[in-house]
Structure formats: C-alpha cells, structure tokens
Amino acid sequence: MTLPTLTVRYFAGARAAANGTRDEAVDAATLDELKVLLTDRHGERLGVVLKAASFLVDGLTCHDQSAPLPTGATVDILPPFAGG
C-alpha cells in the first residue's frame, strides 16, 4: 500500500515545537498516523502540541483523526491560540 504524500504546514507554537520548520512533505494515511510520525521526527515537545492542536485538511477542519487523508493534501497544524 502506498501512503499519501502530504504537505504539512506548522503555525505558531507548532512551528516552534518542530524546531522552526515551516512546512515539509510527509507520507501518512491518517492524522493519527501523522501525529505519531511527526512526534518521532521532531520529538515529544511537538507531540504535546499535537495532542491539543486543530488540523485543517485542504482548508477544512478535520475532527476524525482516523479518516483517510487524500494524496496531495495540505495539512495545517494549528495549536491553541491565546487571546480573544
């Protein structure tokens, strides 16, 4: 089985936790799989952020972390923001 290649974009605290990475290509089938892969790649600091983050898949909020991701999708990682 070939995994979908995704573009992952990091914002705010997620970018800081990924050591300043703005975006990168990743092969993952679901958001659950993506979170594990990114934690392994960048460390537990990012893993903590990913547990609280929101995810946009091609601009749409994705709540089902086990749903299949389409090949070529862009996944935006948005940590919780302070303020109001």
PDB file of C-alpha atoms in Angstrom:
ATOM      1  CA  MET A   1       0.000   0.000   0.000  1.00  0.00           C
ATOM      2  CA  THR A   2       1.331   3.412  -0.949  1.00  0.00           C
ATOM      3  CA  LEU A   3       0.843   6.131   1.638  1.00  0.00           C
ATOM      4  CA  PRO A   4      -0.451   9.529   0.539  1.00  0.00           C
ATOM      5  CA  THR A   5       2.205  12.224   0.319  1.00  0.00           C
ATOM      6  CA  LEU A   6       1.031  15.276   2.234  1.00  0.00           C
ATOM      7  CA  THR A   7       2.320  18.788   2.760  1.00  0.00           C
ATOM      8  CA  VAL A   8       2.316  19.619   6.464  1.00  0.00           C
ATOM      9  CA  ARG A   9       2.400  23.286   7.471  1.00  0.00           C
ATOM     10  CA  TYR A  10       3.174  24.376  11.022  1.00  0.00           C
ATOM     11  CA  PHE A  11       1.822  27.525  12.664  1.00  0.00           C
ATOM     12  CA  ALA A  12       2.742  29.423  15.867  1.00  0.00           C
ATOM     13  CA  GLY A  13       3.699  27.089  18.728  1.00  0.00           C
ATOM     14  CA  ALA A  14       3.627  24.048  16.431  1.00  0.00           C
ATOM     15  CA  ARG A  15       6.336  25.651  14.293  1.00  0.00           C
ATOM     16  CA  ALA A  16       8.442  26.374  17.372  1.00  0.00           C
ATOM     17  CA  ALA A  17       7.991  22.798  18.624  1.00  0.00           C
ATOM     18  CA  ALA A  18       9.070  21.489  15.189  1.00  0.00           C
ATOM     19  CA  ASN A  19      12.357  23.397  15.532  1.00  0.00           C
ATOM     20  CA  GLY A  20      11.259  26.228  13.237  1.00  0.00           C
ATOM     21  CA  THR A  21      10.118  24.005  10.369  1.00  0.00           C
ATOM     22  CA  ARG A  22       7.535  25.889   8.290  1.00  0.00           C
ATOM     23  CA  ASP A  23       6.414  23.006   6.097  1.00  0.00           C
ATOM     24  CA  GLU A  24       7.527  19.574   4.975  1.00  0.00           C
ATOM     25  CA  ALA A  25       6.429  16.575   2.921  1.00  0.00           C
ATOM     26  CA  VAL A  26       5.204  13.575   4.904  1.00  0.00           C
ATOM     27  CA  ASP A  27       3.739  10.201   3.935  1.00  0.00           C
ATOM     28  CA  ALA A  28       0.833   9.272   6.222  1.00  0.00           C
ATOM     29  CA  ALA A  29      -2.590   7.703   5.735  1.00  0.00           C
ATOM     30  CA  THR A  30      -4.443   9.337   8.671  1.00  0.00           C
ATOM     31  CA  LEU A  31      -3.999  12.174  11.166  1.00  0.00           C
ATOM     32  CA  ASP A  32      -3.401   9.592  13.909  1.00  0.00           C
ATOM     33  CA  GLU A  33      -0.525   8.161  11.877  1.00  0.00           C
ATOM     34  CA  LEU A  34       0.730  11.638  11.019  1.00  0.00           C
ATOM     35  CA  LYS A  35       0.899  12.649  14.688  1.00  0.00           C
ATOM     36  CA  VAL A  36       2.994   9.580  15.563  1.00  0.00           C
ATOM     37  CA  LEU A  37       5.314  10.132  12.613  1.00  0.00           C
ATOM     38  CA  LEU A  38       5.814  13.833  13.384  1.00  0.00           C
ATOM     39  CA  THR A  39       6.426  13.137  17.088  1.00  0.00           C
ATOM     40  CA  ASP A  40       9.071  10.562  16.139  1.00  0.00           C
ATOM     41  CA  ARG A  41      10.640  13.007  13.689  1.00  0.00           C
ATOM     42  CA  HIS A  42      10.627  16.193  15.822  1.00  0.00           C
ATOM     43  CA  GLY A  43      10.360  14.976  19.425  1.00  0.00           C
ATOM     44  CA  GLU A  44       7.956  14.853  22.333  1.00  0.00           C
ATOM     45  CA  ARG A  45       7.662  18.648  22.556  1.00  0.00           C
ATOM     46  CA  LEU A  46       5.814  18.607  19.237  1.00  0.00           C
ATOM     47  CA  GLY A  47       3.870  15.528  20.373  1.00  0.00           C
ATOM     48  CA  VAL A  48       2.435  17.522  23.278  1.00  0.00           C
ATOM     49  CA  VAL A  49       1.391  20.331  20.910  1.00  0.00           C
ATOM     50  CA  LEU A  50      -0.212  17.838  18.514  1.00  0.00           C
ATOM     51  CA  LYS A  51      -2.432  16.455  21.283  1.00  0.00           C
ATOM     52  CA  ALA A  52      -4.112  19.867  21.677  1.00  0.00           C
ATOM     53  CA  ALA A  53      -3.844  21.114  18.078  1.00  0.00           C
ATOM     54  CA  SER A  54      -6.542  21.566  15.476  1.00  0.00           C
ATOM     55  CA  PHE A  55      -5.963  20.210  11.982  1.00  0.00           C
ATOM     56  CA  LEU A  56      -7.116  21.630   8.672  1.00  0.00           C
ATOM     57  CA  VAL A  57      -7.041  19.292   5.684  1.00  0.00           C
ATOM     58  CA  ASP A  58      -7.125  21.303   2.472  1.00  0.00           C
ATOM     59  CA  GLY A  59      -8.597  24.198   4.458  1.00  0.00           C
ATOM     60  CA  LEU A  60     -11.356  22.218   6.191  1.00  0.00           C
ATOM     61  CA  THR A  61     -11.383  21.307   9.883  1.00  0.00           C
ATOM     62  CA  CYS A  62     -10.855  17.577  10.361  1.00  0.00           C
ATOM     63  CA  HIS A  63     -12.161  16.058  13.597  1.00  0.00           C
ATOM     64  CA  ASP A  64     -11.924  12.378  12.583  1.00  0.00           C
ATOM     65  CA  GLN A  65      -8.272  11.581  13.230  1.00  0.00           C
ATOM     66  CA  SER A  66      -8.657   8.085  11.731  1.00  0.00           C
ATOM     67  CA  ALA A  67     -10.207   9.223   8.425  1.00  0.00           C
ATOM     68  CA  PRO A  68      -8.113   8.541   5.305  1.00  0.00           C
ATOM     69  CA  LEU A  69      -6.159  11.551   4.054  1.00  0.00           C
ATOM     70  CA  PRO A  70      -6.187  12.282   0.310  1.00  0.00           C
ATOM     71  CA  THR A  71      -2.928  12.159  -1.619  1.00  0.00           C
ATOM     72  CA  GLY A  72      -1.520  15.619  -2.150  1.00  0.00           C
ATOM     73  CA  ALA A  73      -3.496  17.181   0.692  1.00  0.00           C
ATOM     74  CA  THR A  74      -2.172  20.098   2.712  1.00  0.00           C
ATOM     75  CA  VAL A  75      -2.481  19.614   6.471  1.00  0.00           C
ATOM     76  CA  ASP A  76      -2.246  22.747   8.602  1.00  0.00           C
ATOM     77  CA  ILE A  77      -1.351  22.252  12.266  1.00  0.00           C
ATOM     78  CA  LEU A  78      -2.844  24.971  14.454  1.00  0.00           C
ATOM     79  CA  PRO A  79      -2.054  24.909  18.154  1.00  0.00           C
ATOM     80  CA  PRO A  80      -4.491  26.526  20.603  1.00  0.00           C
ATOM     81  CA  PHE A  81      -4.179  30.301  20.472  1.00  0.00           C
ATOM     82  CA  ALA A  82      -4.322  32.618  23.476  1.00  0.00           C
ATOM     83  CA  GLY A  83      -6.264  35.829  23.483  1.00  0.00           C
ATOM     84  CA  GLY A  84      -9.662  36.707  22.307  1.00  0.00           C
TER      85      GLY A  84
END
